PDB file of C-alpha atoms and ligand atoms in Angstrom:
ATOM      1  CA  UNK A 247     -90.638 -18.143   3.786  1.00 81.00           C
ATOM      2  CA  UNK A 248     -87.374 -16.329   3.121  1.00 87.00           C
ATOM      3  CA  UNK A 249     -85.166 -16.423   0.043  1.00 94.00           C
ATOM      4  CA  UNK A 250     -81.802 -14.727  -0.464  1.00 96.00           C
ATOM      5  CA  UNK A 251     -80.551 -14.070  -3.983  1.00 97.00           C
ATOM      6  CA  UNK A 252     -77.018 -12.735  -4.474  1.00 97.00           C
ATOM      7  CA  UNK A 253     -76.392 -10.693  -7.625  1.00 98.00           C
ATOM      8  CA  UNK A 254     -72.894  -9.778  -8.813  1.00 97.00           C
ATOM      9  CA  UNK A 255     -73.355  -6.005  -8.918  1.00 96.00           C
ATOM     10  CA  UNK A 256     -75.873  -3.134  -8.531  1.00 96.00           C
ATOM     11  CA  UNK A 257     -76.938  -3.297 -12.201  1.00 97.00           C
ATOM     12  CA  UNK A 258     -77.901  -6.974 -11.980  1.00 98.00           C
ATOM     13  CA  UNK A 259     -79.508  -6.310  -8.598  1.00 98.00           C
ATOM     14  CA  UNK A 260     -81.684  -3.656 -10.253  1.00 98.00           C
ATOM     15  CA  UNK A 261     -82.667  -6.031 -13.043  1.00 98.00           C
ATOM     16  CA  UNK A 262     -83.490  -8.818 -10.607  1.00 98.00           C
ATOM     17  CA  UNK A 263     -85.646  -6.414  -8.599  1.00 98.00           C
ATOM     18  CA  UNK A 264     -87.496  -5.275 -11.708  1.00 98.00           C
ATOM     19  CA  UNK A 265     -88.034  -8.867 -12.802  1.00 98.00           C
ATOM     20  CA  UNK A 266     -89.472  -9.813  -9.394  1.00 98.00           C
ATOM     21  CA  UNK A 267     -91.692  -6.697  -9.409  1.00 98.00           C
ATOM     22  CA  UNK A 268     -93.068  -7.607 -12.864  1.00 98.00           C
ATOM     23  CA  UNK A 269     -93.726 -11.221 -11.842  1.00 98.00           C
ATOM     24  CA  UNK A 270     -95.637 -10.201  -8.703  1.00 98.00           C
ATOM     25  CA  UNK A 271     -97.552  -7.482 -10.539  1.00 98.00           C
ATOM     26  CA  UNK A 272     -98.621  -9.912 -13.258  1.00 98.00           C
ATOM     27  CA  UNK A 273     -99.784 -12.519 -10.730  1.00 98.00           C
ATOM     28  CA  UNK A 274    -101.739  -9.977  -8.653  1.00 98.00           C
ATOM     29  CA  UNK A 275    -103.419  -8.367 -11.666  1.00 98.00           C
ATOM     30  CA  UNK A 276    -104.450 -11.745 -13.091  1.00 98.00           C
ATOM     31  CA  UNK A 277    -105.791 -12.828  -9.696  1.00 98.00           C
ATOM     32  CA  UNK A 278    -107.436  -9.604  -8.479  1.00 97.00           C
ATOM     33  CA  UNK A 279    -107.290  -7.040 -11.244  1.00 98.00           C
ATOM     34  CA  UNK A 280    -104.825  -4.793  -9.441  1.00 98.00           C
ATOM     35  CA  UNK A 281    -101.341  -4.698  -7.864  1.00 98.00           C
ATOM     36  CA  UNK A 282    -100.696  -2.808  -4.638  1.00 98.00           C
ATOM     37  CA  UNK A 283     -97.046  -1.953  -3.991  1.00 99.00           C
ATOM     38  CA  UNK A 284     -95.361   0.185  -1.335  1.00 99.00           C
ATOM     39  CA  UNK A 285     -92.129   1.762  -2.567  1.00 98.00           C
ATOM     40  CA  UNK A 286     -89.084   2.327  -0.408  1.00 98.00           C
ATOM     41  CA  UNK A 287     -87.013   5.477  -0.067  1.00 97.00           C
ATOM     42  CA  UNK A 288     -83.234   5.660  -0.020  1.00 97.00           C
ATOM     43  CA  UNK A 289     -80.875   5.348  -2.981  1.00 97.00           C
ATOM     44  CA  UNK A 290     -80.838   1.630  -3.758  1.00 98.00           C
ATOM     45  CA  UNK A 291     -84.270   1.494  -5.447  1.00 98.00           C
ATOM     46  CA  UNK A 292     -83.181   4.044  -8.091  1.00 98.00           C
ATOM     47  CA  UNK A 293     -81.638   1.363 -10.297  1.00 98.00           C
ATOM     48  CA  UNK A 294     -84.710  -0.862 -10.146  1.00 98.00           C
ATOM     49  CA  UNK A 295     -87.000   2.093 -10.895  1.00 98.00           C
ATOM     50  CA  UNK A 296     -84.888   2.918 -13.960  1.00 98.00           C
ATOM     51  CA  UNK A 297     -85.173  -0.674 -15.178  1.00 98.00           C
ATOM     52  CA  UNK A 298     -88.960  -0.656 -14.705  1.00 98.00           C
ATOM     53  CA  UNK A 299     -89.211   2.622 -16.616  1.00 98.00           C
ATOM     54  CA  UNK A 300     -87.701   1.238 -19.821  1.00 98.00           C
ATOM     55  CA  UNK A 301     -88.200  -1.790 -22.066  1.00 98.00           C
ATOM     56  CA  UNK A 302     -88.476  -4.685 -21.636  1.00 98.00           C
ATOM     57  CA  UNK A 303     -89.876  -4.316 -18.105  1.00 98.00           C
ATOM     58  CA  UNK A 304     -91.821  -1.118 -18.938  1.00 98.00           C
ATOM     59  CA  UNK A 305     -93.968  -3.029 -21.423  1.00 98.00           C
ATOM     60  CA  UNK A 306     -94.528  -6.010 -19.152  1.00 98.00           C
ATOM     61  CA  UNK A 307     -96.564  -4.179 -16.498  1.00 98.00           C
ATOM     62  CA  UNK A 308    -100.241  -3.236 -16.858  1.00 98.00           C
ATOM     63  CA  UNK A 309     -99.494   0.142 -15.222  1.00 98.00           C
ATOM     64  CA  UNK A 310    -103.112   1.429 -15.059  1.00 98.00           C
ATOM     65  CA  UNK A 311    -103.797  -1.485 -12.718  1.00 98.00           C
ATOM     66  CA  UNK A 312    -100.883  -0.690 -10.393  1.00 98.00           C
ATOM     67  CA  UNK A 313    -101.426   1.312  -7.185  1.00 98.00           C
ATOM     68  CA  UNK A 314     -98.314   2.846  -5.660  1.00 98.00           C
ATOM     69  CA  UNK A 315     -97.922   3.575  -1.959  1.00 99.00           C
ATOM     70  CA  UNK A 316     -94.867   4.186   0.226  1.00 98.00           C
ATOM     71  CA  UNK A 317     -93.310   2.190   3.060  1.00 98.00           C
ATOM     72  CA  UNK A 318     -92.188   5.445   4.621  1.00 98.00           C
ATOM     73  CA  UNK A 319     -91.487   9.091   3.883  1.00 98.00           C
ATOM     74  CA  UNK A 320     -89.369  11.899   5.138  1.00 98.00           C
ATOM     75  CA  UNK A 321     -91.335  14.859   6.529  1.00 98.00           C
ATOM     76  CA  UNK A 322     -90.404  17.263   3.751  1.00 98.00           C
ATOM     77  CA  UNK A 323     -92.423  18.716   0.847  1.00 98.00           C
ATOM     78  CA  UNK A 324     -92.757  16.384  -2.176  1.00 98.00           C
ATOM     79  CA  UNK A 325     -90.554  18.551  -4.375  1.00 98.00           C
ATOM     80  CA  UNK A 326     -87.632  18.721  -1.948  1.00 97.00           C
ATOM     81  CA  UNK A 327     -84.416  16.717  -2.056  1.00 94.00           C
ATOM     82  CA  UNK A 328     -84.786  13.817   0.367  1.00 95.00           C
ATOM     83  CA  UNK A 329     -88.445  13.265  -0.460  1.00 98.00           C
ATOM     84  CA  UNK A 330     -88.956   9.586  -1.260  1.00 98.00           C
ATOM     85  CA  UNK A 331     -91.914  10.610  -3.411  1.00 98.00           C
ATOM     86  CA  UNK A 332     -89.719  12.985  -5.410  1.00 98.00           C
ATOM     87  CA  UNK A 333     -87.120  10.253  -5.991  1.00 98.00           C
ATOM     88  CA  UNK A 334     -89.825   7.839  -7.179  1.00 98.00           C
ATOM     89  CA  UNK A 335     -91.471  10.500  -9.353  1.00 98.00           C
ATOM     90  CA  UNK A 336     -88.195  11.363 -11.079  1.00 98.00           C
ATOM     91  CA  UNK A 337     -86.966   7.787 -11.564  1.00 98.00           C
ATOM     92  CA  UNK A 338     -90.238   5.943 -12.192  1.00 98.00           C
ATOM     93  CA  UNK A 339     -93.643   7.605 -11.863  1.00 98.00           C
ATOM     94  CA  UNK A 340     -93.077  10.284 -14.519  1.00 98.00           C
ATOM     95  CA  UNK A 341     -91.910   7.606 -16.960  1.00 98.00           C
ATOM     96  CA  UNK A 342     -94.691   5.019 -16.792  1.00 98.00           C
ATOM     97  CA  UNK A 343     -98.394   5.313 -17.757  1.00 98.00           C
ATOM     98  CA  UNK A 344     -99.631   5.259 -14.160  1.00 98.00           C
ATOM     99  CA  UNK A 345    -102.805   7.306 -13.563  1.00 98.00           C
ATOM    100  CA  UNK A 346    -102.322  10.071 -10.982  1.00 98.00           C
ATOM    101  CA  UNK A 347    -105.217   8.599  -8.982  1.00 98.00           C
ATOM    102  CA  UNK A 348    -103.132   5.456  -8.484  1.00 98.00           C
ATOM    103  CA  UNK A 349    -100.367   7.326  -6.676  1.00 98.00           C
ATOM    104  CA  UNK A 350    -100.996   7.325  -2.921  1.00 98.00           C
ATOM    105  CA  UNK A 351     -98.424   9.712  -1.469  1.00 98.00           C
ATOM    106  CA  UNK A 352     -97.613  10.195   2.198  1.00 98.00           C
ATOM    107  CA  UNK A 353     -97.973  13.953   2.723  1.00 98.00           C
ATOM    108  CA  UNK A 354     -94.544  14.885   4.066  1.00 98.00           C
ATOM    109  CA  UNK A 355     -95.361  18.573   3.812  1.00 98.00           C
ATOM    110  CA  UNK A 356     -98.027  18.672   6.541  1.00 98.00           C
ATOM    111  CA  UNK A 357     -97.823  18.166  10.315  1.00 98.00           C
ATOM    112  CA  UNK A 358     -96.415  14.617  10.725  1.00 98.00           C
ATOM    113  CA  UNK A 359     -99.032  13.178  13.079  1.00 98.00           C
ATOM    114  CA  UNK A 360    -101.813  14.467  10.822  1.00 98.00           C
ATOM    115  CA  UNK A 361    -100.064  13.054   7.757  1.00 98.00           C
ATOM    116  CA  UNK A 362     -99.805   9.637   9.422  1.00 98.00           C
ATOM    117  CA  UNK A 363    -103.461   9.672  10.463  1.00 98.00           C
ATOM    118  CA  UNK A 364    -104.549  10.749   6.969  1.00 98.00           C
ATOM    119  CA  UNK A 365    -102.467   8.004   5.373  1.00 98.00           C
ATOM    120  CA  UNK A 366    -103.904   5.365   7.660  1.00 98.00           C
ATOM    121  CA  UNK A 367    -107.403   6.579   6.739  1.00 97.00           C
ATOM    122  CA  UNK A 368    -106.474   6.379   3.054  1.00 98.00           C
ATOM    123  CA  UNK A 369    -105.309   2.786   3.528  1.00 98.00           C
ATOM    124  CA  UNK A 370    -108.525   1.888   5.369  1.00 97.00           C
ATOM    125  CA  UNK A 371    -110.642   3.338   2.574  1.00 96.00           C
ATOM    126  CA  UNK A 372    -108.579   1.838  -0.227  1.00 97.00           C
ATOM    127  CA  UNK A 373    -108.392  -1.668   1.208  1.00 96.00           C
ATOM    128  CA  UNK A 374    -111.905  -1.692   2.715  1.00 92.00           C
ATOM    129  CA  UNK A 375    -113.736  -4.834   1.731  1.00 69.00           C
ATOM    130  CA  UNK A 376    -111.063  -5.951  -0.701  1.00 67.00           C
ATOM    131  CA  UNK A 377    -109.633  -9.422  -0.913  1.00 56.00           C
ATOM    132  CA  UNK A 378    -106.255  -7.983   0.118  1.00 57.00           C
ATOM    133  CA  UNK A 379    -107.569  -7.718   3.675  1.00 54.00           C
ATOM    134  CA  UNK A 380    -105.895 -10.359   5.812  1.00 51.00           C
ATOM    135  CA  UNK A 381    -107.824 -13.575   6.189  1.00 51.00           C
ATOM    136  CA  UNK A 382    -110.145 -12.476   8.956  1.00 51.00           C
ATOM    137  CA  UNK A 383    -111.092  -9.265   7.110  1.00 49.00           C
ATOM    138  CA  UNK A 384    -111.545  -7.800  10.586  1.00 54.00           C
ATOM    139  CA  UNK A 385    -111.727  -3.984  10.585  1.00 56.00           C
ATOM    140  CA  UNK A 386    -108.663  -3.902  12.791  1.00 77.00           C
ATOM    141  CA  UNK A 387    -106.690  -6.257  10.602  1.00 91.00           C
ATOM    142  CA  UNK A 388    -103.937  -4.519   8.620  1.00 96.00           C
ATOM    143  CA  UNK A 389    -104.150  -4.356   4.809  1.00 97.00           C
ATOM    144  CA  UNK A 390    -102.319  -6.996   2.809  1.00 97.00           C
ATOM    145  CA  UNK A 391    -100.109  -5.295   0.240  1.00 98.00           C
ATOM    146  CA  UNK A 392     -99.159  -7.449  -2.722  1.00 98.00           C
ATOM    147  CA  UNK A 393     -95.597  -6.161  -2.387  1.00 98.00           C
ATOM    148  CA  UNK A 394     -93.746  -4.010   0.120  1.00 98.00           C
ATOM    149  CA  UNK A 395     -90.297  -2.848  -1.000  1.00 98.00           C
ATOM    150  CA  UNK A 396     -87.742  -2.236   1.728  1.00 98.00           C
ATOM    151  CA  UNK A 397     -84.122  -1.251   2.093  1.00 98.00           C
ATOM    152  CA  UNK A 398     -81.853  -1.708   5.072  1.00 98.00           C
ATOM    153  CA  UNK A 399     -79.635   0.868   6.723  1.00 98.00           C
ATOM    154  CA  UNK A 400     -76.211   0.073   8.177  1.00 97.00           C
ATOM    155  CA  UNK A 401     -77.849   0.229  11.614  1.00 96.00           C
ATOM    156  CA  UNK A 402     -80.391  -2.402  10.613  1.00 96.00           C
ATOM    157  CA  UNK A 403     -83.290   0.033  10.212  1.00 97.00           C
ATOM    158  CA  UNK A 404     -85.880  -0.568   7.554  1.00 98.00           C
ATOM    159  CA  UNK A 405     -88.620   1.726   6.282  1.00 98.00           C
ATOM    160  CA  UNK A 406     -88.414   4.390   9.002  1.00 98.00           C
ATOM    161  CA  UNK A 407     -88.300   1.830  11.808  1.00 97.00           C
ATOM    162  CA  UNK A 408     -85.079   2.563  13.654  1.00 96.00           C
ATOM    163  CA  UNK A 409     -83.338   0.458  16.331  1.00 95.00           C
ATOM    164  CA  UNK A 410     -84.681   0.833  19.847  1.00 92.00           C
ATOM    165  CA  UNK A 411     -87.525   3.200  18.924  1.00 94.00           C
ATOM    166  CA  UNK A 412     -91.103   2.870  20.250  1.00 93.00           C
ATOM    167  CA  UNK A 413     -92.400   2.561  16.667  1.00 94.00           C
ATOM    168  CA  UNK A 414     -91.107  -1.030  16.686  1.00 96.00           C
ATOM    169  CA  UNK A 415     -93.584  -1.905  19.423  1.00 95.00           C
ATOM    170  CA  UNK A 416     -96.624  -0.350  17.709  1.00 96.00           C
ATOM    171  CA  UNK A 417     -99.179  -3.094  17.191  1.00 95.00           C
ATOM    172  CA  UNK A 418    -102.395  -1.111  16.670  1.00 95.00           C
ATOM    173  CA  UNK A 419    -101.687   1.767  14.281  1.00 97.00           C
ATOM    174  CA  UNK A 420    -100.877   1.012  10.650  1.00 98.00           C
ATOM    175  CA  UNK A 421     -98.992   4.265  10.030  1.00 98.00           C
ATOM    176  CA  UNK A 422     -96.938   6.263  12.502  1.00 97.00           C
ATOM    177  CA  UNK A 423     -95.101   9.570  12.566  1.00 98.00           C
ATOM    178  CA  UNK A 424     -92.171   9.858  14.906  1.00 96.00           C
ATOM    179  CA  UNK A 425     -89.193  12.062  15.613  1.00 97.00           C
ATOM    180  CA  UNK A 426     -85.998  10.108  14.914  1.00 95.00           C
ATOM    181  CA  UNK A 427     -83.380  11.403  17.348  1.00 93.00           C
ATOM    182  CA  UNK A 428     -80.374  10.176  15.385  1.00 92.00           C
ATOM    183  CA  UNK A 429     -81.552  11.929  12.227  1.00 95.00           C
ATOM    184  CA  UNK A 430     -82.917  14.972  14.028  1.00 96.00           C
ATOM    185  CA  UNK A 431     -85.882  14.581  11.708  1.00 97.00           C
ATOM    186  CA  UNK A 432     -89.507  13.460  11.641  1.00 98.00           C
ATOM    187  CA  UNK A 433     -90.453  10.409   9.606  1.00 98.00           C
ATOM    188  CA  UNK A 434     -93.738   8.739   8.623  1.00 98.00           C
ATOM    189  CA  UNK A 435     -93.665   4.943   8.387  1.00 98.00           C
ATOM    190  CA  UNK A 436     -95.775   1.849   7.901  1.00 98.00           C
ATOM    191  CA  UNK A 437     -95.654  -0.160  11.118  1.00 98.00           C
ATOM    192  CA  UNK A 438     -94.619  -3.799  11.500  1.00 98.00           C
ATOM    193  CA  UNK A 439     -98.205  -5.129  11.593  1.00 98.00           C
ATOM    194  CA  UNK A 440     -98.729  -3.775   8.059  1.00 98.00           C
ATOM    195  CA  UNK A 441     -95.319  -4.852   6.779  1.00 98.00           C
ATOM    196  CA  UNK A 442     -95.795  -8.341   8.225  1.00 98.00           C
ATOM    197  CA  UNK A 443     -99.250  -8.646   6.664  1.00 98.00           C
ATOM    198  CA  UNK A 444     -97.791  -8.312   3.142  1.00 98.00           C
ATOM    199  CA  UNK A 445     -98.046 -11.126   0.635  1.00 98.00           C
ATOM    200  CA  UNK A 446     -94.492 -10.369  -0.511  1.00 98.00           C
ATOM    201  CA  UNK A 447     -91.657  -8.244   0.869  1.00 98.00           C
ATOM    202  CA  UNK A 448     -88.608  -7.502  -1.246  1.00 98.00           C
ATOM    203  CA  UNK A 449     -85.435  -6.097   0.328  1.00 98.00           C
ATOM    204  CA  UNK A 450     -82.872  -4.506  -1.975  1.00 98.00           C
ATOM    205  CA  UNK A 451     -79.457  -4.262  -0.279  1.00 98.00           C
ATOM    206  CA  UNK A 452     -76.288  -3.129  -1.996  1.00 98.00           C
ATOM    207  CA  UNK A 453     -72.724  -2.345  -1.002  1.00 97.00           C
ATOM    208  CA  UNK A 454     -69.945  -3.567   1.284  1.00 97.00           C
ATOM    209  CA  UNK A 455     -71.014  -1.133   4.020  1.00 98.00           C
ATOM    210  CA  UNK A 456     -74.117  -3.270   4.619  1.00 98.00           C
ATOM    211  CA  UNK A 457     -72.192  -6.589   4.888  1.00 97.00           C
ATOM    212  CA  UNK A 458     -71.813  -6.787   8.675  1.00 96.00           C
ATOM    213  CA  UNK A 459     -75.412  -5.764   9.332  1.00 96.00           C
ATOM    214  CA  UNK A 460     -76.679  -8.215   6.720  1.00 97.00           C
ATOM    215  CA  UNK A 461     -74.695 -10.964   8.439  1.00 95.00           C
ATOM    216  CA  UNK A 462     -76.315 -10.060  11.772  1.00 94.00           C
ATOM    217  CA  UNK A 463     -79.774  -9.965  10.222  1.00 95.00           C
ATOM    218  CA  UNK A 464     -79.555 -13.109   8.110  1.00 94.00           C
ATOM    219  CA  UNK A 465     -76.999 -15.305   9.847  1.00 90.00           C
ATOM    220  CA  UNK A 466     -76.770 -14.586  13.593  1.00 84.00           C
ATOM    221  CA  UNK A 467     -78.758 -17.334  15.321  1.00 71.00           C
ATOM    222  CA  UNK A 468     -80.475 -14.938  17.718  1.00 66.00           C
ATOM    223  CA  UNK A 469     -79.047 -11.466  18.201  1.00 58.00           C
ATOM    224  CA  UNK A 470     -79.737  -9.926  21.582  1.00 58.00           C
ATOM    225  CA  UNK A 471     -83.013  -8.008  21.309  1.00 62.00           C
ATOM    226  CA  UNK A 472     -84.629  -8.049  17.912  1.00 65.00           C
ATOM    227  CA  UNK A 473     -85.395  -4.365  18.407  1.00 71.00           C
ATOM    228  CA  UNK A 474     -81.724  -3.742  17.797  1.00 85.00           C
ATOM    229  CA  UNK A 475     -82.216  -4.915  14.220  1.00 93.00           C
ATOM    230  CA  UNK A 476     -85.597  -3.811  12.832  1.00 96.00           C
ATOM    231  CA  UNK A 477     -84.927  -5.464   9.451  1.00 96.00           C
ATOM    232  CA  UNK A 478     -84.840  -8.769  11.318  1.00 94.00           C
ATOM    233  CA  UNK A 479     -88.364  -8.104  12.646  1.00 95.00           C
ATOM    234  CA  UNK A 480     -89.766  -8.299   9.119  1.00 96.00           C
ATOM    235  CA  UNK A 481     -91.326 -11.765   9.023  1.00 95.00           C
ATOM    236  CA  UNK A 482     -94.635 -11.784   7.157  1.00 96.00           C
ATOM    237  CA  UNK A 483     -97.094 -14.089   8.956  1.00 92.00           C
ATOM    238  CA  UNK A 484     -98.455 -15.448   5.664  1.00 95.00           C
ATOM    239  CA  UNK A 485     -96.098 -14.057   3.087  1.00 97.00           C
ATOM    240  CA  UNK A 486     -92.692 -14.350   1.483  1.00 98.00           C
ATOM    241  CA  UNK A 487     -89.522 -12.305   1.983  1.00 98.00           C
ATOM    242  CA  UNK A 488     -86.994 -12.078  -0.804  1.00 98.00           C
ATOM    243  CA  UNK A 489     -83.625 -10.484  -0.085  1.00 98.00           C
ATOM    244  CA  UNK A 490     -81.957  -9.298  -3.287  1.00 98.00           C
ATOM    245  CA  UNK A 491     -78.401  -8.398  -2.348  1.00 98.00           C
ATOM    246  CA  UNK A 492     -75.248  -7.734  -4.329  1.00 98.00           C
ATOM    247  CA  UNK A 493     -71.958  -9.560  -3.801  1.00 97.00           C
ATOM    248  CA  UNK A 494     -70.294  -6.842  -1.709  1.00 97.00           C
ATOM    249  CA  UNK A 495     -73.263  -6.709   0.673  1.00 97.00           C
ATOM    250  CA  UNK A 496     -73.339 -10.519   0.878  1.00 97.00           C
ATOM    251  CA  UNK A 497     -69.599 -10.840   1.592  1.00 97.00           C
ATOM    252  CA  UNK A 498     -70.190 -12.140   5.138  1.00 95.00           C
ATOM    253  CA  UNK A 499     -73.350 -14.076   4.374  1.00 92.00           C
ATOM    254  CA  UNK A 500     -72.063 -16.461   1.711  1.00 72.00           C
ATOM    255  CA  UNK A 501     -71.946 -20.018   2.979  1.00 59.00           C
TER     256      UNK A 501
HETATM  257  C1  6PG B 736     -85.399   5.853   3.584  1.00 62.71           C
HETATM  258  C2  6PG B 736     -85.688   4.378   3.515  1.00 62.71           C
HETATM  259  C3  6PG B 736     -84.710   3.617   4.339  1.00 62.71           C
HETATM  260  C4  6PG B 736     -83.733   3.057   3.325  1.00 62.71           C
HETATM  261  C5  6PG B 736     -82.475   2.569   3.987  1.00 62.71           C
HETATM  262  C6  6PG B 736     -81.452   2.135   2.925  1.00 62.71           C
HETATM  263  O1  6PG B 736     -86.344   6.630   3.410  1.00 62.71           O
HETATM  264  O2  6PG B 736     -84.229   6.195   3.730  1.00 62.71           O
HETATM  265  O3  6PG B 736     -86.917   4.040   3.678  1.00 62.71           O
HETATM  266  O4  6PG B 736     -85.257   2.583   5.097  1.00 62.71           O
HETATM  267  O5  6PG B 736     -84.357   1.997   2.613  1.00 62.71           O
HETATM  268  O6  6PG B 736     -81.948   3.643   4.740  1.00 62.71           O
HETATM  269  O7  6PG B 736     -81.146   3.255   2.142  1.00 62.71           O
HETATM  270  P1  6PG B 736     -80.148   3.145   0.890  1.00 62.71           P
HETATM  271  O8  6PG B 736     -80.887   2.377  -0.164  1.00 62.71           O
HETATM  272  O9  6PG B 736     -79.905   4.585   0.491  1.00 62.71           O
HETATM  273  O10 6PG B 736     -78.912   2.433   1.368  1.00 62.71           O
END
């Protein structure tokens, strides 16, 4: 199921994102005693993080029951500019009463393939035997995050899944490290099987620069080759996708 909500500006987009986060966290904690969320990198989530880190949203989340993961990470140390962990720490994690043990960081500072393998092992241990496993609970089945937050690049990438890259065809591994030619940089990313196992996915997309890509992702009947638009490959098998977009980004999507 997919829902698109258009907000007038980045500030209302941030508030809508925080509101949705709180609602999903409350439901998950009531149902299972915890909320598992994978944060996104990039700049757009900053506003939502700031909203979550102050009243009223700050007081509406049972933070000790929240477990924070990442959808992807840049292969840089956690204190460097560009680190998605550093952005989240500065804008959210240092401002909410979240126990350190609940922060599950991708280790961007170590060799990428090892970091990806370690993260996958951490996911297997964390989700082992929990009700978040997908229905079959099969050992190979990906974990079912309560919420995966995603952004979208102008090229249609999401997480660190870039157009035309082999990572898009990965069906076995849950976490991958790969060298992204166009960035001349290594990235670690959740793969599509994990993203599409989520109970809820929330995209936050802001700005006129994203308008044409958003039209291609949300409106084009069937663009040639889905691998050209990774964001379009996000289609949870038994979950919901909410696109929270601001008016400039939705300029070509409005009916
Ligand atoms: C990253 C993100 C990436 C991001 C998009 C949008 O680490 O950069 O995971 O997928 O969400 O590039 O980024 P902006 O929010 O900065 O536009």
